[in-house]
JSON list of C-alpha atoms and ligand atoms in Angstrom, two decimals:
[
{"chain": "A", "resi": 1, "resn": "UNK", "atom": "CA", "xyz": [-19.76, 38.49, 10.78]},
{"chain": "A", "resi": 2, "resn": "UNK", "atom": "CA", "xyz": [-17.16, 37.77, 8.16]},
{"chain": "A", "resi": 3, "resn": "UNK", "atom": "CA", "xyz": [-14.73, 37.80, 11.29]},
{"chain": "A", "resi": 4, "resn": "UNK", "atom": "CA", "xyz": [-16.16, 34.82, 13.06]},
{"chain": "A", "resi": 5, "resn": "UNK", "atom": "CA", "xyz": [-14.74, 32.43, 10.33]},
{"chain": "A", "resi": 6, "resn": "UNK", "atom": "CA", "xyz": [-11.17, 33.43, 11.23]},
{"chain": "A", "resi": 7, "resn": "UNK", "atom": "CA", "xyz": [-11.75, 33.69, 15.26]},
{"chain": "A", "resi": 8, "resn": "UNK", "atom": "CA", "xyz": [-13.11, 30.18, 15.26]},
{"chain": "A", "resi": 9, "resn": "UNK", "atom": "CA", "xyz": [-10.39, 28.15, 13.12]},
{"chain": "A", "resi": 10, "resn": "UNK", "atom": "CA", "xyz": [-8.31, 28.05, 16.00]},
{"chain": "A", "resi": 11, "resn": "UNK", "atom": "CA", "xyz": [-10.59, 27.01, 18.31]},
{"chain": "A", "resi": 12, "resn": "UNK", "atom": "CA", "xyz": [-12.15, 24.67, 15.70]},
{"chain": "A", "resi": 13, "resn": "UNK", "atom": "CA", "xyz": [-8.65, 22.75, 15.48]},
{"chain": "A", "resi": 14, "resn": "UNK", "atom": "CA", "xyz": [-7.91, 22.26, 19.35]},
{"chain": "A", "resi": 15, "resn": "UNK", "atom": "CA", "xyz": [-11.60, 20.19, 18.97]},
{"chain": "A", "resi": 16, "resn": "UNK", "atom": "CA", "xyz": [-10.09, 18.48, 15.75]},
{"chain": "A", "resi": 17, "resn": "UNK", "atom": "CA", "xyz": [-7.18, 17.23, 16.67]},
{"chain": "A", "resi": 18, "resn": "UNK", "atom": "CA", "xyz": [-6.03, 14.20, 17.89]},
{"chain": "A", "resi": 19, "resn": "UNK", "atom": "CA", "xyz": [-2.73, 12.29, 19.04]},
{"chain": "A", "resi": 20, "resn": "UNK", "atom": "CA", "xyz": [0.01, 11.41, 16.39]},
{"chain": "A", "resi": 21, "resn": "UNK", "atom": "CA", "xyz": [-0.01, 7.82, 15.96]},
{"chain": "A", "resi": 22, "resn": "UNK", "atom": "CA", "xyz": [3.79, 8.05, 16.24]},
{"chain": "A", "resi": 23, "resn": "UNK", "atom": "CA", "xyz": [4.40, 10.11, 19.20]},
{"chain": "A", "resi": 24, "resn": "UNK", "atom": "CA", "xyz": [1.04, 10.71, 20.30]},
{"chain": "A", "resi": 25, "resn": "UNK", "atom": "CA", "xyz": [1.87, 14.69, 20.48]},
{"chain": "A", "resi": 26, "resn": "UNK", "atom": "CA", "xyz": [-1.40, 16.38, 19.40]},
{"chain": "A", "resi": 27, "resn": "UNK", "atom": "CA", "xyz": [-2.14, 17.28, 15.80]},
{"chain": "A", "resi": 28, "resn": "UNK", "atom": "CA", "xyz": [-4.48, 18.24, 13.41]},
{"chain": "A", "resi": 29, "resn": "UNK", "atom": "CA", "xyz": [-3.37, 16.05, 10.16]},
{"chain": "A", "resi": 30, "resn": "UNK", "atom": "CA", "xyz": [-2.63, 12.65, 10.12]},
{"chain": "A", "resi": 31, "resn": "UNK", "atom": "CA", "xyz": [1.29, 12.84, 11.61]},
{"chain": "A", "resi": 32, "resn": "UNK", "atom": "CA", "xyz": [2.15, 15.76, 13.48]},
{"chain": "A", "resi": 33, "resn": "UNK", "atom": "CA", "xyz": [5.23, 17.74, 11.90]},
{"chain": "A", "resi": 34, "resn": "UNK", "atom": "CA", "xyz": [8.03, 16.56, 12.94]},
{"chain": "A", "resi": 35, "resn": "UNK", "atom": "CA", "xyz": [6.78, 12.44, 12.32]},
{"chain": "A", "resi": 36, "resn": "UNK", "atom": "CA", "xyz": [6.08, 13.51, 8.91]},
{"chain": "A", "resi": 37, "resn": "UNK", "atom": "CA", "xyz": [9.27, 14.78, 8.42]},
{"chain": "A", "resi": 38, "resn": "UNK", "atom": "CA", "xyz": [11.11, 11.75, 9.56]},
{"chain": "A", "resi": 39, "resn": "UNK", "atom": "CA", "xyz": [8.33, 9.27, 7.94]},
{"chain": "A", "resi": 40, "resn": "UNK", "atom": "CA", "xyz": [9.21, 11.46, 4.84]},
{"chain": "A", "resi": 41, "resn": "UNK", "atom": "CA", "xyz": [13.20, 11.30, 4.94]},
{"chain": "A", "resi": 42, "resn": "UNK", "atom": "CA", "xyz": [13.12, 7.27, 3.95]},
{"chain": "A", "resi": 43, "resn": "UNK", "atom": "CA", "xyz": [11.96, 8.49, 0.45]},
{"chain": "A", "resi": 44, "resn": "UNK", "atom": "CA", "xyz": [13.69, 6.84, -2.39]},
{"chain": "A", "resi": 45, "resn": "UNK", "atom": "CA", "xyz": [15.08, 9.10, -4.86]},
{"chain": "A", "resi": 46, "resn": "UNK", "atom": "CA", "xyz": [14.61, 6.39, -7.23]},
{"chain": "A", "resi": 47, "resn": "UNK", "atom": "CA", "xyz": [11.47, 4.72, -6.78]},
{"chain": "A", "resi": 48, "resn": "UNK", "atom": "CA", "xyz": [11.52, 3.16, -10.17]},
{"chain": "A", "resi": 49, "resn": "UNK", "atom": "CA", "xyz": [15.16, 1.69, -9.63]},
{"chain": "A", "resi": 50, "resn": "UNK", "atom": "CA", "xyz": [13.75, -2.39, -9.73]},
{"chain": "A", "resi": 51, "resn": "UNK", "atom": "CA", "xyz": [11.47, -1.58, -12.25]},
{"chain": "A", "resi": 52, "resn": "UNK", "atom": "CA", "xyz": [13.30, -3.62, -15.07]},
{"chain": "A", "resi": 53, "resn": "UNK", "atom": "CA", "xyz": [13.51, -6.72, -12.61]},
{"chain": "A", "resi": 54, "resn": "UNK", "atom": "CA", "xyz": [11.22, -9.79, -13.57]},
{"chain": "A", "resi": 55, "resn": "UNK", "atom": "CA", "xyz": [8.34, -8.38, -11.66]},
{"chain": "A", "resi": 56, "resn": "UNK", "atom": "CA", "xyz": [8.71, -4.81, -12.06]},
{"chain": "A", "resi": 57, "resn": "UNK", "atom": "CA", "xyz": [8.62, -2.98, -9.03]},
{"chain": "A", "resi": 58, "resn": "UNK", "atom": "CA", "xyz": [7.84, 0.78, -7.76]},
{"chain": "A", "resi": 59, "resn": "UNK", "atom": "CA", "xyz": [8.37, 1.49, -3.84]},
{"chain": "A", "resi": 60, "resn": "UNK", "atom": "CA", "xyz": [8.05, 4.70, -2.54]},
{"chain": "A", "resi": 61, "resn": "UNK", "atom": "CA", "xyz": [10.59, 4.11, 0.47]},
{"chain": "A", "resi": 62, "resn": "UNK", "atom": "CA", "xyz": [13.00, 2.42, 2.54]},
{"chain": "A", "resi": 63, "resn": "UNK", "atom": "CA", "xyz": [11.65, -0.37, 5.09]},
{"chain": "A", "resi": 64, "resn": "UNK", "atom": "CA", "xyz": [13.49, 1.53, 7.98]},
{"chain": "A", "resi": 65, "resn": "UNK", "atom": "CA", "xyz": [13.05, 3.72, 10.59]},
{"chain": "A", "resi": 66, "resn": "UNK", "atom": "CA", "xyz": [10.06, 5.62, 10.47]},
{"chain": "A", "resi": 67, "resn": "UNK", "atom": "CA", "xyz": [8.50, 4.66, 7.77]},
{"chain": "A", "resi": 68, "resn": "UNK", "atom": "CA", "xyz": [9.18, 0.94, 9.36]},
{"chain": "A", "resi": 69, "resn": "UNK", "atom": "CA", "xyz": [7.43, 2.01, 12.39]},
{"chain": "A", "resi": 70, "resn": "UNK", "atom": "CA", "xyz": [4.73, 4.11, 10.60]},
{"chain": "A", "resi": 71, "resn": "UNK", "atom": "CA", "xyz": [3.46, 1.00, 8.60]},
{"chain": "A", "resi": 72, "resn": "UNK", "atom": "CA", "xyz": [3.49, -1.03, 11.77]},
{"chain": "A", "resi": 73, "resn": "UNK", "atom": "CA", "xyz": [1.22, 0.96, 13.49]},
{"chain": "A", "resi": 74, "resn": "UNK", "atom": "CA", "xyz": [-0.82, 1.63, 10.13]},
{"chain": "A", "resi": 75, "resn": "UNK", "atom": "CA", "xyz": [-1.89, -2.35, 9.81]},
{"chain": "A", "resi": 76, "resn": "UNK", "atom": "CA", "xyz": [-1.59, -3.27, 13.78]},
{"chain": "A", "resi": 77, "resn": "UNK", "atom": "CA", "xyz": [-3.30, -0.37, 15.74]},
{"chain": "A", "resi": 78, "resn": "UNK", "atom": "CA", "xyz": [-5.96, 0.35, 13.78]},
{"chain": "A", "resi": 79, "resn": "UNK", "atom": "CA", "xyz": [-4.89, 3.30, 12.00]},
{"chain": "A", "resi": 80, "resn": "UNK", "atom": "CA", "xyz": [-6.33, 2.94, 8.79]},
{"chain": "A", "resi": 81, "resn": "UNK", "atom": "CA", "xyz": [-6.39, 6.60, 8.09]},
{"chain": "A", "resi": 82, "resn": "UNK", "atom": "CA", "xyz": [-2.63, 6.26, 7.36]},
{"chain": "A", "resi": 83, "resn": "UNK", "atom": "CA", "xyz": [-3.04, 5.19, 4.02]},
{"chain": "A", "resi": 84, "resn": "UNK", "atom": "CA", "xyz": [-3.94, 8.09, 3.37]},
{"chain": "A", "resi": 85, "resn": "UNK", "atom": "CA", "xyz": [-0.72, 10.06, 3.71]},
{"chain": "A", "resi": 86, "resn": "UNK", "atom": "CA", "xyz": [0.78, 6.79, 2.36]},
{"chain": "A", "resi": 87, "resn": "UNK", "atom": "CA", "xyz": [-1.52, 6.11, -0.24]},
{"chain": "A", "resi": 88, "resn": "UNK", "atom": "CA", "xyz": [-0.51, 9.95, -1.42]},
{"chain": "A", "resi": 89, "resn": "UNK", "atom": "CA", "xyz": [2.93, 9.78, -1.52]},
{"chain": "A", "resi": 90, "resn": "UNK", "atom": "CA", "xyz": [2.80, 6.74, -3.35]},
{"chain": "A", "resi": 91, "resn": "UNK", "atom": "CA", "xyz": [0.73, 7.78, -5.87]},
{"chain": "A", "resi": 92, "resn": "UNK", "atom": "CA", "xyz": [2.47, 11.07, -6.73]},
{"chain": "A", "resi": 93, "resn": "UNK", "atom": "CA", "xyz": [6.05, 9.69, -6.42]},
{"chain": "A", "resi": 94, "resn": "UNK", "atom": "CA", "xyz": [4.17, 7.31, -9.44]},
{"chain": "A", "resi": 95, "resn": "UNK", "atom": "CA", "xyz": [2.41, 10.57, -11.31]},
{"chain": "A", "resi": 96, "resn": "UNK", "atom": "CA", "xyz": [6.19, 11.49, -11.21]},
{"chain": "A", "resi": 97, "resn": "UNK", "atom": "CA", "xyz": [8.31, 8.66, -11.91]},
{"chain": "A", "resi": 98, "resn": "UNK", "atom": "CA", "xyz": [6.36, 6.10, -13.71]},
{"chain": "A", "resi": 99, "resn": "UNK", "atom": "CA", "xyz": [7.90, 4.16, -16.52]},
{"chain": "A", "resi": 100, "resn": "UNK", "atom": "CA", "xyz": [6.87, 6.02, -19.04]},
{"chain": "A", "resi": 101, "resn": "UNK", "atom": "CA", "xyz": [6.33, 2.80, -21.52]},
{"chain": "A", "resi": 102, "resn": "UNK", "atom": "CA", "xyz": [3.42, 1.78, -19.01]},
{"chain": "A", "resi": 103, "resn": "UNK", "atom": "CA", "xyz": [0.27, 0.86, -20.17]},
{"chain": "A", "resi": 104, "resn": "UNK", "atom": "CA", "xyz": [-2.62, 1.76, -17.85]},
{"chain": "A", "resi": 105, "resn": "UNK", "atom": "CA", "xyz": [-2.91, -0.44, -15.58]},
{"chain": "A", "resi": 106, "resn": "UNK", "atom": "CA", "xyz": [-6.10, -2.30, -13.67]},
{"chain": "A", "resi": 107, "resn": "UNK", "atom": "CA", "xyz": [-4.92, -1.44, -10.11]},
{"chain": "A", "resi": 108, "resn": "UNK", "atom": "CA", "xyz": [-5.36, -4.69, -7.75]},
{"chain": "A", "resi": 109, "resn": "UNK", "atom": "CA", "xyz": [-4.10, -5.00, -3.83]},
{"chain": "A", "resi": 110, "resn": "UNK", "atom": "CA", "xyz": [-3.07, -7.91, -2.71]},
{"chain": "A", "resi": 111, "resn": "UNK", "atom": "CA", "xyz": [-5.88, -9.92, -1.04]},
{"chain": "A", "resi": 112, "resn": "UNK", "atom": "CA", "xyz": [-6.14, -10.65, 3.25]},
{"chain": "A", "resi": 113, "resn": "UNK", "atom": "CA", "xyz": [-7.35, -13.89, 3.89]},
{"chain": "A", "resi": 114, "resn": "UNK", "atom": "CA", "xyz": [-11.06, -12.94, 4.68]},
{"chain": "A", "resi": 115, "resn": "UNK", "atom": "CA", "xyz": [-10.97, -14.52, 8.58]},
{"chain": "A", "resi": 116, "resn": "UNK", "atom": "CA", "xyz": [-7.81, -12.22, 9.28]},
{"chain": "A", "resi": 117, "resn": "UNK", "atom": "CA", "xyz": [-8.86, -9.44, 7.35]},
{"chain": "A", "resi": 118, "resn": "UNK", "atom": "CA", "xyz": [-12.22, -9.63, 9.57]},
{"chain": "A", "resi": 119, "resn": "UNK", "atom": "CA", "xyz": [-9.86, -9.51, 12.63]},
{"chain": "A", "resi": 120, "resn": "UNK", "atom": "CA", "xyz": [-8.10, -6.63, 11.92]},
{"chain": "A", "resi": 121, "resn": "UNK", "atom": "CA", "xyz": [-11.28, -4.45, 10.53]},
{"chain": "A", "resi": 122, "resn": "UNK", "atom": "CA", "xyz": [-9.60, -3.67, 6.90]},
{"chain": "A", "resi": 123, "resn": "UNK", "atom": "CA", "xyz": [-6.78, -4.59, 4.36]},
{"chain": "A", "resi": 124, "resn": "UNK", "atom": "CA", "xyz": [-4.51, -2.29, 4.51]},
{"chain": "A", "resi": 125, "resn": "UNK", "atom": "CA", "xyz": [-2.92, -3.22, 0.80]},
{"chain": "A", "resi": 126, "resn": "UNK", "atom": "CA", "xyz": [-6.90, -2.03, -0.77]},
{"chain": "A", "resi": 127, "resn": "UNK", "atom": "CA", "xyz": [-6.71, 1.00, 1.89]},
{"chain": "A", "resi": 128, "resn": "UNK", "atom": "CA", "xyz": [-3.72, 2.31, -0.07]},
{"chain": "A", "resi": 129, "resn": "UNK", "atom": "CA", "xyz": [-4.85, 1.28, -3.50]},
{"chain": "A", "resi": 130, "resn": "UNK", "atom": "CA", "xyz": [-7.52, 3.19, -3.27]},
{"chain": "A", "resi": 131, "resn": "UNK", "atom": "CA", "xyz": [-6.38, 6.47, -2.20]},
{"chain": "A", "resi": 132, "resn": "UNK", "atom": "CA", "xyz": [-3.47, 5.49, -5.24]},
{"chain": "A", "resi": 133, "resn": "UNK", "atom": "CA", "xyz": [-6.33, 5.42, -7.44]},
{"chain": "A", "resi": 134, "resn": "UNK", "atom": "CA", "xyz": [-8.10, 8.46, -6.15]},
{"chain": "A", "resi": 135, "resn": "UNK", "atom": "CA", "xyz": [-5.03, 10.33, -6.56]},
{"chain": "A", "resi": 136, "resn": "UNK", "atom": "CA", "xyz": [-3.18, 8.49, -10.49]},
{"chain": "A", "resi": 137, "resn": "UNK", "atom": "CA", "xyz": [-6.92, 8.02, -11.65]},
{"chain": "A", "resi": 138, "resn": "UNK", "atom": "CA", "xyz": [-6.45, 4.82, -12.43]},
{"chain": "A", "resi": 139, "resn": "UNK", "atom": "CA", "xyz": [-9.00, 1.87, -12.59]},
{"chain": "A", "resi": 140, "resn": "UNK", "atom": "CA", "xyz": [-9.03, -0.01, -9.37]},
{"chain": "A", "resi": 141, "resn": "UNK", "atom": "CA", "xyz": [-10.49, -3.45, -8.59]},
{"chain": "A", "resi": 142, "resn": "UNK", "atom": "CA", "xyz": [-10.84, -4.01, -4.82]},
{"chain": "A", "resi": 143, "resn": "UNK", "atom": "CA", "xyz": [-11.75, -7.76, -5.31]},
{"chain": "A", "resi": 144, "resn": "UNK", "atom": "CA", "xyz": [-9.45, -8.64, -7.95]},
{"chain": "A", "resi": 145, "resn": "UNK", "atom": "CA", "xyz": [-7.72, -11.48, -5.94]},
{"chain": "A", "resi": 146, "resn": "UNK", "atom": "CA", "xyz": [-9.13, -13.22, -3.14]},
{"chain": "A", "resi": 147, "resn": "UNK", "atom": "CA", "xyz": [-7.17, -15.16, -0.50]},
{"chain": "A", "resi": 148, "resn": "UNK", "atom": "CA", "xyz": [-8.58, -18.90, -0.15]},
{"chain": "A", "resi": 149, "resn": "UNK", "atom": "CA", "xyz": [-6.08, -20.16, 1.25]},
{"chain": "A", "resi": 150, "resn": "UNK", "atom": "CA", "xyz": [-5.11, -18.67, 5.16]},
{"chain": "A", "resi": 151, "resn": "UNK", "atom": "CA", "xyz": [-1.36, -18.90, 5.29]},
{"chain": "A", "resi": 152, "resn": "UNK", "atom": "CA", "xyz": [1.43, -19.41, 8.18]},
{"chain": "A", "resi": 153, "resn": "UNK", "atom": "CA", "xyz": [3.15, -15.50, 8.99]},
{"chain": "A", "resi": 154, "resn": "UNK", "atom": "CA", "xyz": [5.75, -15.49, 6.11]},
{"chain": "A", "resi": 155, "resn": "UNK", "atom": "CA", "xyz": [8.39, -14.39, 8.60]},
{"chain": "A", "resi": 156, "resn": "UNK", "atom": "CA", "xyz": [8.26, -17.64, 10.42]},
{"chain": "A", "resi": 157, "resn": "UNK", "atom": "CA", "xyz": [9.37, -19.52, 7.52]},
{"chain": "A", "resi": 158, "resn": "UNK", "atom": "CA", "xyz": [12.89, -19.71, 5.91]},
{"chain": "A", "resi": 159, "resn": "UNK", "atom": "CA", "xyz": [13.22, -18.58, 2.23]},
{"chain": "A", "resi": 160, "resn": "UNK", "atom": "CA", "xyz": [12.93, -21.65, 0.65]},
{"chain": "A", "resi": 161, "resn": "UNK", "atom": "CA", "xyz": [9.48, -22.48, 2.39]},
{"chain": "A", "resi": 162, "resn": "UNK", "atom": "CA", "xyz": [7.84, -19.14, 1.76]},
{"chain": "A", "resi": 163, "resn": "UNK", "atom": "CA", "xyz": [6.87, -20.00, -1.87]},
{"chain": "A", "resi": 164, "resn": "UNK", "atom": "CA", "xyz": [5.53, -23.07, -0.97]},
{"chain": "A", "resi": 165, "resn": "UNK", "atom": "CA", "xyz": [3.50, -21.46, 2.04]},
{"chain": "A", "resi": 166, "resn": "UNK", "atom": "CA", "xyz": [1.78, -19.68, -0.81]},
{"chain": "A", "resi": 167, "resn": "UNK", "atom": "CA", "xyz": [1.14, -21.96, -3.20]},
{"chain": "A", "resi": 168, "resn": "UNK", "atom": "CA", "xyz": [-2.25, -21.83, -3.94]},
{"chain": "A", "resi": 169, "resn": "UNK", "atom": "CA", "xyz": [-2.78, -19.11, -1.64]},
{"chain": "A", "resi": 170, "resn": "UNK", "atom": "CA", "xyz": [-4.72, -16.50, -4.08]},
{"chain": "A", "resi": 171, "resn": "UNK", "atom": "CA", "xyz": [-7.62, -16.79, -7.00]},
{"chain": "A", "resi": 172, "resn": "UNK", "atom": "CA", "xyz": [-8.59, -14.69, -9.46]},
{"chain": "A", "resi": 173, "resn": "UNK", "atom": "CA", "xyz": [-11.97, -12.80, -9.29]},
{"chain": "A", "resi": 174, "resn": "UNK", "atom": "CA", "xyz": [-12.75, -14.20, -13.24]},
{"chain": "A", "resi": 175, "resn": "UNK", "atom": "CA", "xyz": [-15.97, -12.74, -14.14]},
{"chain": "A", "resi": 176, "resn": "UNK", "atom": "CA", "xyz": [-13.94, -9.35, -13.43]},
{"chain": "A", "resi": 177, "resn": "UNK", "atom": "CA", "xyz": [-11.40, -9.86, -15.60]},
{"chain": "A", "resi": 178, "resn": "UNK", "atom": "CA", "xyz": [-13.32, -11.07, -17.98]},
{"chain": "A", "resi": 179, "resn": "UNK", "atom": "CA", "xyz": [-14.55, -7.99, -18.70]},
{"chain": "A", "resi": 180, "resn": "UNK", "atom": "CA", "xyz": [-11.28, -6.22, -19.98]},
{"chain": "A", "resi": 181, "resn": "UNK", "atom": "CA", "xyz": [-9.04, -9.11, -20.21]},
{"chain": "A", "resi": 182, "resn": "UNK", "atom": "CA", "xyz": [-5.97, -7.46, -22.04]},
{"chain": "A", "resi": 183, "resn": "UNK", "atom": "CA", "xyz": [-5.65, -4.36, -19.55]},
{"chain": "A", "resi": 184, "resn": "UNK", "atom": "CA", "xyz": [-2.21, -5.46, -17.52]},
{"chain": "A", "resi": 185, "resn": "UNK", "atom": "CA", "xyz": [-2.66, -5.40, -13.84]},
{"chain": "A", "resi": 186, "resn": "UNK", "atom": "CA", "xyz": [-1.02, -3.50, -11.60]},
{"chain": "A", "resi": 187, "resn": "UNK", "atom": "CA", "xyz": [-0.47, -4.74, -8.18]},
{"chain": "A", "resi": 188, "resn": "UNK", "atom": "CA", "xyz": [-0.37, -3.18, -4.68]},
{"chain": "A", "resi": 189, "resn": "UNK", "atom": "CA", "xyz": [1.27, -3.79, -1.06]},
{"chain": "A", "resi": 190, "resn": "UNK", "atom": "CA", "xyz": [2.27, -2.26, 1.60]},
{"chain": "A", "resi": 191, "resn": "UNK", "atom": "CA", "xyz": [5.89, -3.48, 1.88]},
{"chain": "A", "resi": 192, "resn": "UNK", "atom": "CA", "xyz": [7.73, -5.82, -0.42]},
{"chain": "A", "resi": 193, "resn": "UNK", "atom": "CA", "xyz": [10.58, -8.05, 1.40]},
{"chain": "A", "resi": 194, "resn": "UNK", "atom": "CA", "xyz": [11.59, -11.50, -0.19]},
{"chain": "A", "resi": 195, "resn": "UNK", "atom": "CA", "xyz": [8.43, -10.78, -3.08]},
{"chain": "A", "resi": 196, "resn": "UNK", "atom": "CA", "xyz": [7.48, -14.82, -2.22]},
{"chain": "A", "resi": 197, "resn": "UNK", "atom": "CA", "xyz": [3.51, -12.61, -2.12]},
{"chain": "A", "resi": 198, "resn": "UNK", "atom": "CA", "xyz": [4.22, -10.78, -5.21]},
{"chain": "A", "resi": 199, "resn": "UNK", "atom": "CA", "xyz": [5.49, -14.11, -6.79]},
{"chain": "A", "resi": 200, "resn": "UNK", "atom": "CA", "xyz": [2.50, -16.30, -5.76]},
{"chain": "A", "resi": 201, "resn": "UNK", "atom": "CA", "xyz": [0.25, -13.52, -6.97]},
{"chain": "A", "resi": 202, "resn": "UNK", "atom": "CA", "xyz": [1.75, -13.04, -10.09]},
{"chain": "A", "resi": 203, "resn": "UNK", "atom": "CA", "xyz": [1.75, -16.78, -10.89]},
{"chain": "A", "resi": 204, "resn": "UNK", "atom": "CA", "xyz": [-1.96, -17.04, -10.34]},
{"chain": "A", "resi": 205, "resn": "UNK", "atom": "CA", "xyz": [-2.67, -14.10, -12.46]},
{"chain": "A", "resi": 206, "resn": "UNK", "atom": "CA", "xyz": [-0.20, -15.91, -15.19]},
{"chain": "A", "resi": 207, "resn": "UNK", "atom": "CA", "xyz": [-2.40, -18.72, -14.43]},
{"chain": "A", "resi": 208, "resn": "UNK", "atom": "CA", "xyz": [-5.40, -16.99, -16.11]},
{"chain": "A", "resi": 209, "resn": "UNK", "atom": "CA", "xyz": [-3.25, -15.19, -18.91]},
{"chain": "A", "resi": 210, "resn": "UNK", "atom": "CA", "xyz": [-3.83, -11.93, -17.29]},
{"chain": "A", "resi": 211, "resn": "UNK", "atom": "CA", "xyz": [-0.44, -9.87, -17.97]},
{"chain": "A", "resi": 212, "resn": "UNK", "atom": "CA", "xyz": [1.34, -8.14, -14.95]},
{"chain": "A", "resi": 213, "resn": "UNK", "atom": "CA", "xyz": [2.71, -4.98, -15.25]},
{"chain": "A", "resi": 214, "resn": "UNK", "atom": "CA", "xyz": [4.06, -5.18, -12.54]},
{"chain": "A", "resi": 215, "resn": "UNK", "atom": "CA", "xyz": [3.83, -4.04, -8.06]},
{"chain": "A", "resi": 216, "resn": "UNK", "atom": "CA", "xyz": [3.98, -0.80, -6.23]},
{"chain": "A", "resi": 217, "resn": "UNK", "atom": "CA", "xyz": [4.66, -0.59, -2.85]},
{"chain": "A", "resi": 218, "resn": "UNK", "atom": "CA", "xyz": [5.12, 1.76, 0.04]},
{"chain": "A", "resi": 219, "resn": "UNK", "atom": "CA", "xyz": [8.41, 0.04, 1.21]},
{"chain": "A", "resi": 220, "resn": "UNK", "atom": "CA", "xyz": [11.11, -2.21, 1.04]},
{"chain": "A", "resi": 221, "resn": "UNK", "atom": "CA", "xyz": [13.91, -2.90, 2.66]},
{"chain": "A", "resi": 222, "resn": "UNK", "atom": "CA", "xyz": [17.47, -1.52, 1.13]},
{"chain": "A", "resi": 223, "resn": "UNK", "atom": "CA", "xyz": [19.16, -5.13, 1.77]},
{"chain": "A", "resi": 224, "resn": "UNK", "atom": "CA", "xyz": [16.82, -6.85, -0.91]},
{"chain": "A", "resi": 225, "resn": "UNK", "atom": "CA", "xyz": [17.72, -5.31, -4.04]},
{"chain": "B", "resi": 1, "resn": "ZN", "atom": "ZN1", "xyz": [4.36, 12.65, 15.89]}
]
């Protein structure tokens, strides 16, 4: 009998696996090999390199390549078992390299606007928070922010509109924060690009004296420092 666990692993597998959502070769964890490898090869070495700027920040890759294409199909194909593997490598890259002066944070994703979060089934930014959290232990408040304002695609915009496409654009859950109100927060996104999000988010937060310690993130891309 004891042999039957062995003989049947394989043939448990073949009925467990599914397609990669990058190459859609068949696999049993959440990118077969060789994705992983290439999803894994736009690590930073220093994750913690814009963590002095005036929002502190903490990505966990470059916006390029495969992690680029990874993310894509993470919030538009309905893979939201990807934050997972994401949500993983975040979080240990911050068990590793986390400012060490940190306080311990309130972890907080940044908000979907509830008709286009509705849409695409989840929000990917609370997706990875939460497997951060599972993972650093920290507090996590899904809710934190909400969206109230639905908002143009910031990539249609040039620079100098983005901030005001925002304006106004998040609130703060208050009977929440209430609760602990000098516990920093500690924000979370999937990528980071101009930080016109980050900004708006911060500024409401500000808004309602709640300190920021500052935003983690799975990518960003090398030409914004
Ligand atoms: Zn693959």
């Amino acid at each position: 009998m004891e042999r039957w666990p062995s003989l049947l692993k394989p043939l448990l597998n073949l009925f467990l696996e599914s397609p990669c959502p990058l190459c859609q070769r068949s696999t049993g964890d959440d990118f077969c090999r060789a994705c992983q490898r290439q999803v894994q090869q736009c690590q930073l070495l220093n994750p913690q390199q814009c963590w002095s700027d005036s929002l502190p920040l903490f990505v966990w890759g470059d916006y390029s390549g495969a992690l680029r294409r990874a993310i894509a199909v993470f919030k538009y194909e309905n893979q939201p078992q990807l934050a997972r593997p994401l949500g993983h490598w975040l979080a240990h890259s911050w068990l590793t390299h986390a400012p060490t002066a940190a306080k311990r944070p309130l972890v907080v994703p940044i908000p979907m606007h509830p008709a286009k979060q509705k849409k695409r089934g989840y929000n990917q930014a609370e997706l990875l928070a939460a497997t951060f959290c599972d993972i650093t232990r920290l507090p996590l408040n899904r809710q934190g922010l909400k969206r109230v304002r639905s908002t143009e695609a910031q990539f249609t915009l040039s620079n100098t509109n983005r901030d005001q496409n925002l304006k106004g654009a998040f609130q703060v859950e208050k009977e929440l924060f209430r609760a602990n109100p000098s516990t920093p927060v500690l924000l979370v996104d999937d990528i980071y690009t101009t930080g016109a999000t980050a900004r708006a988010a911060v500024q409401t937060l500000r808004d309602c004296h709640i300190d920021v310690l500052g935003m983690v993130a799975i990518a960003k891309p090398s030409f914004y420092k």
